[in-house]
Every structure is written in C-alpha cells, then in structure tokens.
XYZ file of C-alpha atoms in Angstrom:
609
model
C -38.202 17.085 28.267
C -35.444 15.263 26.424
C -33.387 16.185 23.348
C -31.986 14.019 20.595
C -29.689 14.865 17.687
C -31.551 14.421 14.392
C -29.247 15.985 11.774
C -25.674 17.253 11.581
C -24.571 19.604 8.814
C -20.852 18.964 8.918
C -17.996 21.397 8.589
C -15.601 21.076 5.666
C -11.917 20.098 5.929
C -9.552 22.801 7.203
C -7.359 23.863 4.282
C -4.342 26.109 3.937
C -3.135 28.026 0.897
C -0.152 26.359 -0.781
C -0.517 23.038 1.074
C -2.279 19.816 0.247
C -4.538 18.021 2.706
C -4.609 14.262 3.058
C -8.055 12.746 3.353
C -8.574 9.008 3.694
C -11.412 6.544 3.963
C -12.664 3.047 4.605
C -13.831 1.173 1.477
C -15.961 -1.256 3.539
C -18.230 1.317 5.189
C -17.715 3.799 2.308
C -16.827 6.576 4.727
C -14.194 9.300 4.521
C -12.134 10.932 7.262
C -10.947 14.508 7.435
C -10.083 17.057 10.102
C -11.244 20.552 11.010
C -9.899 22.282 14.103
C -9.737 19.774 16.954
C -12.394 17.559 15.376
C -11.996 14.449 13.240
C -15.031 14.086 10.962
C -16.362 10.738 9.704
C -18.749 11.102 6.756
C -20.564 8.464 4.725
C -20.432 9.114 1.001
C -23.848 7.615 0.322
C -25.537 9.237 3.376
C -24.524 12.929 3.525
C -26.573 13.711 6.666
C -24.910 10.979 8.714
C -21.843 12.408 10.392
C -19.785 11.287 13.371
C -17.300 13.593 15.060
C -14.370 12.714 17.320
C -13.440 15.607 19.619
C -10.834 14.275 22.056
C -7.730 15.943 20.599
C -6.292 18.719 22.751
C -4.751 20.461 19.705
C -5.896 20.949 16.094
C -6.001 17.552 14.345
C -4.148 17.169 11.042
C -4.730 13.689 9.617
C -6.655 10.482 10.417
C -6.658 6.956 8.959
C -8.601 3.726 9.351
C -6.700 0.568 10.285
C -6.747 -2.131 7.556
C -9.579 -4.012 9.295
C -11.662 -0.853 9.744
C -11.957 -1.311 13.534
C -9.561 1.433 14.647
C -8.719 4.965 13.628
C -5.348 6.622 14.230
C -5.505 10.418 14.247
C -2.704 12.937 14.732
C -2.461 16.591 15.699
C -0.141 19.608 15.515
C 1.532 18.782 18.848
C 2.899 15.468 17.493
C 0.438 13.212 19.343
C -1.185 10.174 17.720
C -4.412 8.852 19.278
C -5.695 5.385 18.369
C -9.424 4.894 19.015
C -12.161 2.432 18.150
C -14.712 3.108 15.439
C -17.462 1.603 17.622
C -18.754 2.025 21.206
C -18.238 5.741 21.688
C -14.766 5.929 20.163
C -13.023 4.202 23.073
C -9.364 5.273 23.317
C -6.889 2.431 22.822
C -3.629 4.381 23.031
C -2.068 7.805 22.888
C 1.572 8.325 21.862
C 3.768 11.414 21.603
C 5.400 10.546 18.282
C 7.127 13.681 16.976
C 8.125 16.962 18.602
C 6.166 19.001 16.045
C 3.168 18.820 13.747
C 2.336 15.444 12.132
C 1.428 15.775 8.440
C 0.769 12.171 7.429
C 0.458 8.717 8.966
C -0.156 5.234 7.622
C -0.880 1.765 9.044
C 1.093 -1.291 8.017
C -1.048 -3.813 6.069
C -1.138 -6.192 9.059
C -2.395 -3.345 11.280
C 0.432 -3.768 13.821
C 2.661 -0.809 12.966
C 2.095 2.859 12.226
C 4.442 5.285 10.472
C 4.037 9.034 10.988
C 5.866 11.986 9.459
C 5.919 15.736 9.851
C 7.820 18.565 11.521
C 10.584 17.414 13.856
C 11.921 20.658 15.369
C 15.512 19.447 14.937
C 14.793 15.851 15.939
C 13.495 13.037 13.763
C 10.928 13.859 11.076
C 9.655 10.272 10.689
C 8.854 7.539 13.213
C 7.446 4.040 12.895
C 6.103 2.351 16.030
C 4.090 -0.645 17.224
C 0.420 0.321 17.513
C -0.071 -1.284 20.940
C 3.172 -0.398 22.764
C 4.568 2.611 20.890
C 8.062 1.070 20.636
C 10.171 2.232 17.709
C 10.602 -0.085 14.740
C 13.509 1.442 12.849
C 15.708 4.471 12.281
C 14.697 7.057 9.716
C 17.652 9.173 8.673
C 18.057 11.139 5.497
C 15.607 14.052 5.744
C 16.636 17.567 6.657
C 13.274 19.347 6.534
C 9.601 18.723 7.260
C 8.379 15.402 5.845
C 4.990 16.018 4.235
C 3.937 12.467 3.398
C 4.769 8.838 4.158
C 3.336 5.494 3.115
C 3.597 1.801 3.976
C 3.891 -0.763 1.171
C 0.665 -2.828 1.333
C 2.359 -6.195 0.583
C 5.427 -8.046 1.854
C 8.388 -7.401 1.779
C 7.515 -4.281 3.777
C 8.860 -0.896 2.697
C 8.277 2.665 3.874
C 8.574 5.648 1.536
C 8.717 9.293 2.650
C 8.910 12.670 0.913
C 9.073 16.261 1.986
C 10.175 19.870 1.822
C 13.812 18.936 1.142
C 12.690 17.762 -2.371
C 13.713 14.182 -1.465
C 11.929 10.848 -1.842
C 13.436 8.350 0.628
C 13.057 4.605 0.705
C 13.387 2.393 3.810
C 13.509 -1.424 4.165
C 12.512 -3.416 7.211
C 11.269 -4.057 9.801
C 13.236 -2.861 11.676
C 13.339 -0.115 9.066
C 16.580 1.407 7.859
C 17.559 3.797 5.082
C 17.965 2.161 1.661
C 18.117 4.916 -0.944
C 17.086 8.463 -1.787
C 15.960 10.232 -4.983
C 16.265 13.923 -5.632
C 14.456 14.157 -8.958
C 11.861 16.726 -7.909
C 12.780 20.401 -7.953
C 10.251 21.563 -5.355
C 8.321 20.339 -2.271
C 7.228 16.714 -2.681
C 3.646 16.830 -1.388
C 2.323 13.281 -1.423
C 3.637 9.735 -1.885
C 1.531 6.582 -2.316
C 2.087 2.856 -2.962
C -0.312 1.170 -5.366
C -2.824 -1.217 -3.689
C -1.236 -4.268 -5.380
C 2.181 -3.300 -3.961
C 3.954 -3.088 -7.313
C 4.508 0.649 -7.794
C 4.995 3.889 -5.907
C 4.173 7.436 -7.053
C 5.324 10.813 -5.730
C 3.818 14.180 -6.743
C 5.327 17.589 -6.209
C 4.901 21.346 -6.443
C 7.183 21.183 -9.496
C 4.072 19.887 -11.393
C 5.653 16.445 -11.904
C 4.667 12.946 -10.825
C 7.338 10.195 -10.723
C 6.728 6.411 -10.570
C 9.057 3.953 -8.823
C 9.335 0.192 -8.446
C 7.829 -0.489 -5.022
C 10.231 -3.311 -4.138
C 13.586 -1.921 -5.251
C 12.874 1.814 -5.169
C 14.205 2.361 -8.703
C 12.602 5.028 -10.908
C 10.345 3.521 -13.600
C 8.881 6.551 -15.369
C 6.780 9.629 -14.863
C 3.423 11.224 -15.575
C 3.510 12.648 -19.093
C 3.904 16.420 -19.253
C 1.612 16.416 -22.295
C -1.727 17.795 -21.096
C -0.212 17.681 -17.593
C -0.929 19.930 -14.616
C -0.138 23.645 -14.883
C 0.230 24.130 -11.120
C 1.538 22.404 -8.002
C 0.226 18.848 -7.595
C -0.975 18.541 -4.004
C -2.250 14.975 -3.648
C -2.478 11.632 -5.419
C -4.630 8.521 -4.965
C -4.569 5.121 -6.709
C -7.571 3.366 -8.195
C -8.468 0.100 -6.382
C -7.166 -1.965 -9.345
C -3.755 -0.156 -9.356
C -4.079 0.696 -13.054
C -4.934 4.395 -12.720
C -4.126 7.333 -10.451
C -6.008 10.506 -9.556
C -4.114 13.783 -9.012
C -5.311 17.220 -7.901
C -3.586 20.507 -8.430
C -3.521 24.254 -7.812
C -4.521 24.672 -11.479
C -8.097 23.879 -10.263
C -8.318 20.532 -12.097
C -8.197 16.870 -11.153
C -6.758 14.392 -13.644
C -7.179 10.634 -14.014
C -4.078 8.971 -15.486
C -3.668 5.543 -17.077
C -0.517 3.923 -15.664
C 1.239 1.513 -18.036
C 3.000 -1.631 -16.730
C 6.278 0.080 -17.582
C 5.445 2.858 -15.112
C 4.533 5.784 -17.337
C 1.302 7.742 -17.021
C -0.811 9.524 -19.588
C -3.932 11.607 -19.007
C -7.181 9.747 -19.469
C -9.587 12.473 -18.308
C -9.372 15.958 -16.848
C -12.087 16.674 -14.296
C -13.036 20.290 -13.686
C -15.277 21.152 -10.792
C -18.037 23.647 -11.486
C -17.099 26.904 -9.785
C -16.311 30.546 -10.340
C -12.642 29.775 -10.976
C -11.440 31.781 -7.997
C -8.611 30.934 -5.649
C -10.924 28.811 -3.514
C -11.452 26.398 -6.421
C -7.832 25.212 -6.315
C -7.932 21.489 -5.527
C -5.910 20.411 -2.497
C -7.062 16.882 -1.612
C -8.304 13.734 -3.308
C -9.319 10.127 -2.672
C -10.290 7.250 -4.975
C -12.537 4.885 -3.045
C -14.622 2.098 -4.607
C -16.486 3.840 -7.442
C -16.186 7.289 -5.867
C -13.624 9.883 -6.877
C -13.483 12.552 -4.179
C -11.828 15.955 -4.588
C -11.524 18.758 -2.023
C -11.024 22.402 -2.960
C -9.248 25.160 -1.030
C -12.672 26.585 -0.146
C -13.569 23.203 1.368
C -16.058 22.050 -1.268
C -16.111 18.248 -1.557
C -17.019 16.928 -5.029
C -17.932 13.308 -5.722
C -17.405 11.961 -9.222
C -18.362 8.482 -10.336
C -15.267 6.547 -11.477
C -17.281 4.387 -13.868
C -18.987 7.398 -15.475
C -16.594 10.349 -15.366
C -18.777 12.556 -17.577
C -21.575 12.530 -15.025
C -21.948 15.862 -13.185
C -20.351 15.525 -9.753
C -22.318 15.845 -6.531
C -20.866 18.695 -4.492
C -21.379 19.487 -0.857
C -19.836 22.158 1.233
C -20.246 23.967 4.530
C -18.348 26.174 6.938
C -14.666 26.003 7.768
C -14.687 28.566 10.605
C -16.795 29.364 13.681
C -20.483 29.646 12.681
C -21.501 32.657 14.738
C -25.120 33.166 13.787
C -28.183 31.393 12.461
C -31.430 32.632 10.964
C -34.501 30.725 9.831
C -36.476 32.133 6.868
C -39.123 31.169 4.299
C -41.766 29.779 6.689
C -39.060 28.144 8.795
C -38.022 25.850 5.955
C -34.609 27.346 5.155
C -31.763 27.788 7.635
C -29.113 30.404 6.907
C -25.843 30.210 8.806
C -22.995 32.684 8.688
C -19.378 32.374 9.787
C -17.065 35.266 10.532
C -15.030 34.733 7.345
C -18.037 36.067 5.426
C -19.566 32.814 4.223
C -23.360 32.406 4.283
C -24.639 28.861 3.709
C -28.188 27.747 3.022
C -29.434 24.472 4.565
C -32.771 22.710 4.138
C -34.098 20.396 6.829
C -33.828 16.758 5.705
C -31.636 17.602 2.697
C -28.678 19.436 4.185
C -26.385 21.627 2.102
C -28.234 23.719 -0.483
C -25.604 26.156 -1.674
C -23.731 29.246 -0.576
C -25.189 32.728 -0.805
C -22.781 34.757 -2.906
C -22.693 38.433 -1.973
C -21.229 41.054 -4.296
C -18.978 42.334 -1.506
C -17.653 39.477 0.575
C -16.911 41.283 3.832
C -16.408 39.476 7.128
C -19.537 39.012 9.224
C -19.787 39.951 12.876
C -23.554 40.422 13.316
C -26.135 38.835 11.064
C -29.926 39.082 10.908
C -32.390 37.975 8.257
C -36.041 38.564 7.425
C -37.971 37.036 4.516
C -36.700 39.345 1.788
C -33.309 40.528 2.966
C -30.289 39.916 5.133
C -28.610 42.563 7.254
C -24.969 42.130 8.256
C -22.233 44.107 9.917
C -18.520 43.402 9.803
C -15.461 44.696 11.631
C -15.586 48.136 10.050
C -18.267 50.808 10.550
C -20.612 49.544 7.866
C -24.006 47.857 7.925
C -25.009 45.994 4.753
C -28.601 45.414 3.651
C -28.657 42.771 0.936
C -31.880 41.687 -0.805
C -32.431 37.930 -0.756
C -33.467 36.624 -4.158
C -34.248 32.961 -4.867
C -30.814 31.548 -4.110
C -28.563 34.538 -4.657
C -28.132 37.978 -3.169
C -28.962 41.137 -5.073
C -26.923 44.333 -4.921
C -26.499 45.403 -1.327
C -26.669 48.877 0.156
C -24.131 49.922 2.709
C -24.749 52.344 5.571
C -21.885 53.897 7.528
C -22.859 54.220 11.195
C -19.657 55.970 12.256
C -18.492 53.391 14.775
C -18.055 49.617 14.924
C -21.430 47.901 15.426
C -21.700 45.685 18.505
C -25.161 44.233 17.923
C -28.006 44.716 15.478
C -31.729 44.071 15.665
C -34.461 44.331 13.006
C -38.091 45.227 13.712
C -39.678 42.156 12.104
C -43.047 43.723 11.282
C -41.441 46.736 9.612
C -38.009 45.417 8.573
C -36.811 48.756 7.207
C -36.452 49.823 10.864
C -33.276 48.537 12.527
C -31.424 49.296 15.730
C -27.635 49.062 15.878
C -25.649 49.302 19.088
C -22.215 50.929 19.107
C -19.816 51.525 22.023
C -21.399 54.727 23.252
C -25.056 54.281 22.362
C -27.360 53.202 19.552
C -28.038 54.128 15.933
C -31.574 54.020 14.561
C -31.822 53.109 10.869
C -34.737 53.461 8.462
C -33.972 51.713 5.180
C -30.524 52.962 4.192
C -30.813 56.218 6.154
C -29.405 56.870 9.610
C -32.398 58.394 11.420
C -30.485 59.285 14.559
C -27.398 58.428 16.579
C -28.174 58.528 20.295
C -25.413 58.810 22.867
C -26.781 56.973 25.908
C -23.951 57.817 28.295
C -23.047 54.211 29.209
C -21.096 51.449 27.374
C -23.603 49.454 25.318
C -23.104 45.703 24.712
C -26.446 44.440 23.290
C -29.745 45.760 21.973
C -33.157 44.661 20.694
C -36.028 46.488 19.024
C -39.621 45.313 19.305
C -41.215 43.840 16.142
C -43.382 46.955 15.627
C -40.416 49.271 16.166
C -41.933 51.250 19.067
C -39.789 49.992 21.939
C -36.077 49.347 22.356
C -34.157 47.493 25.057
C -30.475 48.261 25.475
C -28.121 46.218 27.635
C -25.025 47.727 29.190
C -21.577 46.698 30.333
C -22.885 47.142 33.903
C -25.576 44.452 33.492
C -28.523 46.874 33.529
C -31.314 46.724 30.958
C -32.610 50.121 29.816
C -36.084 50.247 28.231
C -36.821 53.063 25.794
C -39.879 54.067 23.828
C -39.048 54.978 20.227
C -40.800 58.055 18.812
C -39.663 58.987 15.321
C -35.983 59.669 15.782
C -35.794 59.986 19.575
C -35.547 57.503 22.434
C -37.234 58.194 25.785
C -36.097 56.105 28.754
C -39.033 54.318 30.424
C -37.364 52.022 32.963
C -34.104 50.438 34.084
C -34.171 46.742 35.048
C -31.479 45.405 37.383
C -30.951 41.701 37.824
C -27.858 40.722 35.842
C -24.424 40.648 37.444
C -22.389 40.848 34.239
C -22.354 42.585 30.864
C -25.419 41.764 28.747
C -24.612 39.601 25.717
C -28.005 39.065 24.068
C -31.617 40.295 24.301
C -34.545 38.752 22.407
C -38.281 39.490 22.311
C -40.582 36.478 22.352
C -42.534 35.966 19.080
C -45.846 36.952 20.755
C -44.100 40.046 22.228
C -45.500 39.388 25.715
C -42.031 38.654 27.128
C -38.357 39.213 26.458
C -35.274 37.279 27.521
C -31.788 38.536 28.287
C -28.480 36.844 29.096
C -25.077 37.956 30.386
C -21.383 37.040 30.496
C -21.831 35.830 34.062
C -23.754 32.750 32.797
C -27.242 33.903 33.840
C -30.350 34.234 31.671
C -33.612 35.950 32.700
C -37.087 35.898 31.147
C -39.068 39.092 31.819
C -42.767 39.839 31.512
C -43.063 42.804 29.164
C -46.194 44.451 30.589
C -45.295 44.341 34.295
C -41.486 44.386 33.694
C -41.138 41.763 36.420
C -38.964 38.626 36.224
C -41.055 35.810 34.756
C -38.570 32.924 34.973
C -35.653 33.170 37.397
C -32.672 31.052 38.514
C -31.669 30.238 34.918
C -28.114 29.742 36.165
C -27.113 26.366 34.773
C -24.351 27.314 32.318
C -20.745 27.373 33.541
C -19.518 30.175 31.230
C -20.629 33.186 29.194
C -23.974 32.851 27.368
C -23.490 33.694 23.682
C -26.954 33.306 22.185
C -30.596 32.611 22.937
C -33.697 31.764 20.944
C -37.461 31.502 21.441
C -39.696 28.788 20.061
C -42.348 30.119 17.617
C -45.166 29.644 20.173
C -43.201 31.545 22.872
C -43.397 28.620 25.307
C -39.760 27.528 25.251
C -36.497 29.461 25.425
C -33.057 27.994 24.629
C -29.635 29.382 25.578
C -26.223 28.510 24.139
C -22.932 29.088 25.894
C -19.154 29.029 25.679
C -19.324 25.912 27.914
C -20.393 23.894 24.778
C -23.931 23.297 26.122
C -27.404 24.219 24.921
C -30.002 24.484 27.694
C -33.725 24.451 26.913
C -36.228 25.878 29.425
C -40.012 25.611 29.474
C -41.403 29.047 30.412
C -44.262 27.556 32.449
C -42.094 25.292 34.595
C -39.363 26.120 37.114
C -35.863 26.533 35.641
C -34.665 23.364 37.388
C -36.751 21.171 35.044
C -34.564 22.142 32.074
C -32.963 19.956 29.387
C -29.214 20.254 28.944
C -27.561 19.202 25.689
C -23.957 18.678 26.770
C -21.110 19.082 24.295
C -23.377 20.398 21.539
C -20.414 22.156 19.885
C -16.735 21.752 20.699
C -15.369 25.179 21.648
C -18.724 26.805 22.373
C -22.219 27.439 20.997
C -22.623 30.715 19.074
C -25.887 30.445 17.121
C -29.381 29.200 18.033
C -32.750 29.198 16.267
C -36.004 27.223 16.331
C -37.489 25.833 13.115
C -40.694 24.720 14.865
C -42.027 24.296 18.419
C -39.957 21.173 19.007
C -36.865 21.572 16.829
C -33.872 23.698 17.749
C -30.864 24.349 15.495
C -27.471 25.192 16.975
C -24.095 26.213 15.554
C -20.704 26.859 17.038
C -16.946 27.085 17.099
C -16.585 23.614 15.507
C -18.071 24.997 12.227
C -20.933 22.461 12.343
C -24.689 23.078 12.428
C -26.802 20.598 14.385
C -30.524 19.984 14.650
C -32.092 18.711 17.882
C -35.575 17.312 18.455
C -37.065 18.153 21.845
C -39.621 15.751 23.287
C -41.689 16.884 26.284
C -41.804 14.303 29.041
C-alpha cells in the first residue's frame, strides 16, 4: 500500500488581540504567505485547495516574505532567527541567521534581492538590523528606537532608504547603504503598526493605533500629508498595503472595516470605498492584516477569516475562507461520508466538503471549549473542561439549541452508540456515566482510574480502558454494567478504543505507542506487533469496510494497517502533522482524513500495492 496527499485544508494565520499581522505575497505566482505556529503557509489565491507548508522553524514563525525574483523566501520567528529557503525543490535551506535577540515582527528584502532588513524586539540590544542575504554581514547602524520596532520597509527604487516604526510612536528614516540614521518623526500619538513604501518609490505611509495614517516623501523623509479624518477609521489601524500602481492604499482596522483610499500627488488621502466583511460583528471580525496583490484585495480578521475582494469591482461580494487556528483535536464524518466536521479545543467546529474545502463554521449557541467531540447524522455531542456534556442538534448548516447534561466530574472520553444515538457512554476519573438522551441513567464507580471507553453500536456492550493498560469488557443491561472479561496486552494507559463498523472486531491503543486489534467473539488478539510509532498514540480509525485500521500519534505520523496482512506490511505517512496527529477518520475505503497540532486537516489517498 502507498499513500499520497490529495487535499490540504489549511489553518488560518495566528492572530493576537491588539496587534496587526503582516501577510505578504508574490504577484507572479499569485500566492500569499502567512504563519501559524511553527509553520509558514503558502496559499494560491486562485486555487484554495493547493497549499504548501514549511515546517523547519524551531520556534513559532512570525513573518515571511518572497524575494523580489520570487525564488527565495525569508521567514523569521520569535527567537530572532531568519531562515532563507528556496521556493522550489523541497524548500532547500540557503541560510540561517540569528538576527535579533528577541522576536522579529517584520522583514523586507531590498529591491535587488541582496539585502534584508528585519525589526522587532531587541531585549536591550538593537531593534533593527540590515544584513547581506548570503553572508549575514551587517550593512549599517540603526539607532534611534527605544522600544519594539513593529514594522520596517525597504524603498523599492534607488537611492535606497529604510524606514522603521514602532511602539515608541516614532517613524525613523535611514539612508545608505551602509545605512545610518537620517531623521525621525514623532507625529503619531500611539503605537505605529505598519510602514510601507509605494511600489514606484515616491511615497511612504505609516499607520498607527491613534487611527491616523501619515504620508511622507520617500526620498527626503519629509511629511507630505495624511489620510483624511473625514469618514476615517474609528479604531486602531493595524496594517496598510499599496495598490500596484501606487495611486491607492488599503488599510484595515479594529473598527472591523477595510478602507481603500485615493492618494493625491500632493500626498493626501481620501476614502474611496469602505469594505465591510460579512460577519456577526463580534470581536473576531476586527481586521488585523491586509494585502493588495494584482487584482486581489485580501483582508484577515482576528478570527482568522481571509476575505478576497476584487480591486476592479469592489461591490462584488468577497470570497471568504477560514479554518482552524489551534490544534484540531477531533474529526467526524457525517452525511453519507460527504461532510467532514473538525473541532479544535478553542470551541470552533468547521465544516469541510471533499473537493471544495471550507464550507463554513458551525455556530453553537454556547461556545464552550471542546475536549471530546462525537457526531452522528443528526447531532453532535461535545464535552469541555467543565463537568458538562452538550448534545446539539445538527440542522442544515447551523446548530439548534443544545441540551447540557452535568455528569458530576470532568469527562475523559465519550462514545455514542451509533445505532441508538440517544445512548452514550462517558468516562470520568473513577468510572463511567451512562446517558440516555439528556438523562444520566447511572454513574458506575469501577474502582480503577479510567482513561478511555467505547460503547458498541447497539448499546449492549462497553469496553473501558484503564490507567494500568487493561481493557475491561462489560455487558450493559438497562442501567447496570456487568464485567465479562479483562484483556491484558497493553503496557501503558489506554488512550483510545474503537469498534470496527461491522462490530466483529475492536481496536485499542496506548500511551506506550502500541495498538492492538482484537476479535470480538473470541476476545483474542487479531493483529499484533502494531508497534511502529515512536510516541503516544492519540487516535485511531477504521475504514467503512472494516478491512483497514489507521493510527495517529504524537510522533507526527499516521500508520495504516491492513487487517488481513501482518503489521510489518504497513504504510507510514511521515510528518503528517507538525506537532502530532490528533484526529483521524475515513471518508471511504481508500481515503483517510487526518488533523493535528498544526491546525490543518489533510486528506490522503491509499492505494493497495
């Protein structure tokens, strides 16, 4: 068997309240770059399912930019390291430099592609550095800032200039190379969040949390004018981007709007259009990032939603796509295996359709965090970090009013009987709770620490896994459990138990990296030596025809086993998710979907050899 990646449903950019994010792109390939966790994401605006991810940073990445010729990408992280890597042949690393002693917030290439300037947090040392891209040698001294420098830019035409701005409310101007301080402006009264030269090299704009935008002459650094306060932003302006013809700019703000401004030759700006993204108007609709590329106007909200407007037709409804920002810890496949639901622990449930990708978020009335998640055709069942289990009816693309059941202790695992979904089994520290609809039928103290559980589809049998690695089988009669057998094979706490769809087998996995497939009738081991992970197994899934089982682990791998062959003839998908695999499901006999710590969802096609 072999596996190939067919679709990637990408994560959204990591955002932070009260801060802008700087996204960038490459006009030639029409792609955009952004970061989430330790990943740098490359997305193509005209092909939403095509995603490339760079995962070599050792710390969370903050910003990435294409070189002027589009051949290289420089990306930076919170430890002050800049990595320069090729856009082709497996992202080959060209160089790695330790540039600052703290987090890097912005970087920019010189127009000839030979120098890079980076700015950020200096921890008492320099906040800005410019260096040669191939040797890392300094090209200038950057004095004049006393606090974190949030943004920097390189003038795209000769004579070269560098402009910087930051938390000390200053906009500084440097001439070179080698670069040295020329002048400083303190005309903003709050953090200056973003600074950008126009593509034709004639002007420079800075935007700030004081709701103002100021324009400067790019060659001399003198102030020309500002963005008109008439119909201006009502909140902090987080980012700015020039149109390719240098006649207009795009700004985004905490007031949840984006504005397109006409810039006069004299350097004053007046609002041409205000763009509002469709949304509920909550905090997560604040706009924190923007990019004007070719005919696309891209905005990013605090909730991570990316909206694409057409610059030539601003009244056209934007195309929006979104996804997860945090670890996607569970997956479910519903509606005849056509719709994939994924949930992340921050309480977000996203709906994906094979071949289309993002199809909306499921809005629940109560947006609690999600620890365990299960779904059947008509409803989803979730538990969070309190003692409650929620049952929420699944309507067309929204959730109805949910019912909440208090089980008296924090749920560890939950399992639904698929043939009679009102029956559910919830494991807590000391035992299990049997639910029927919204009623607690019984709470059974089993006398050992419980870590995982499963209930058979007809609701007559339960399997409970313990901290000691033993599997206890119970028959369920009404509200009582009667122990039938104890199976010993695992050498670590059980993490997951799943019945096969035809109910002739069940599979279990433990923290000690072993999985076992058992025959249900004889209670003997059916497939042994499934010991190919190098860390805790987090999840497992059966194919619909019960012939294949897949396991996902903290070691970033997904391993697929054929039940009728020895375990050694497995397929291993290495590096499926940076940071670990947490969710697995099959959509058909040959397609497995995985999700993980990197907030992405990926679809793999398995071909038998």
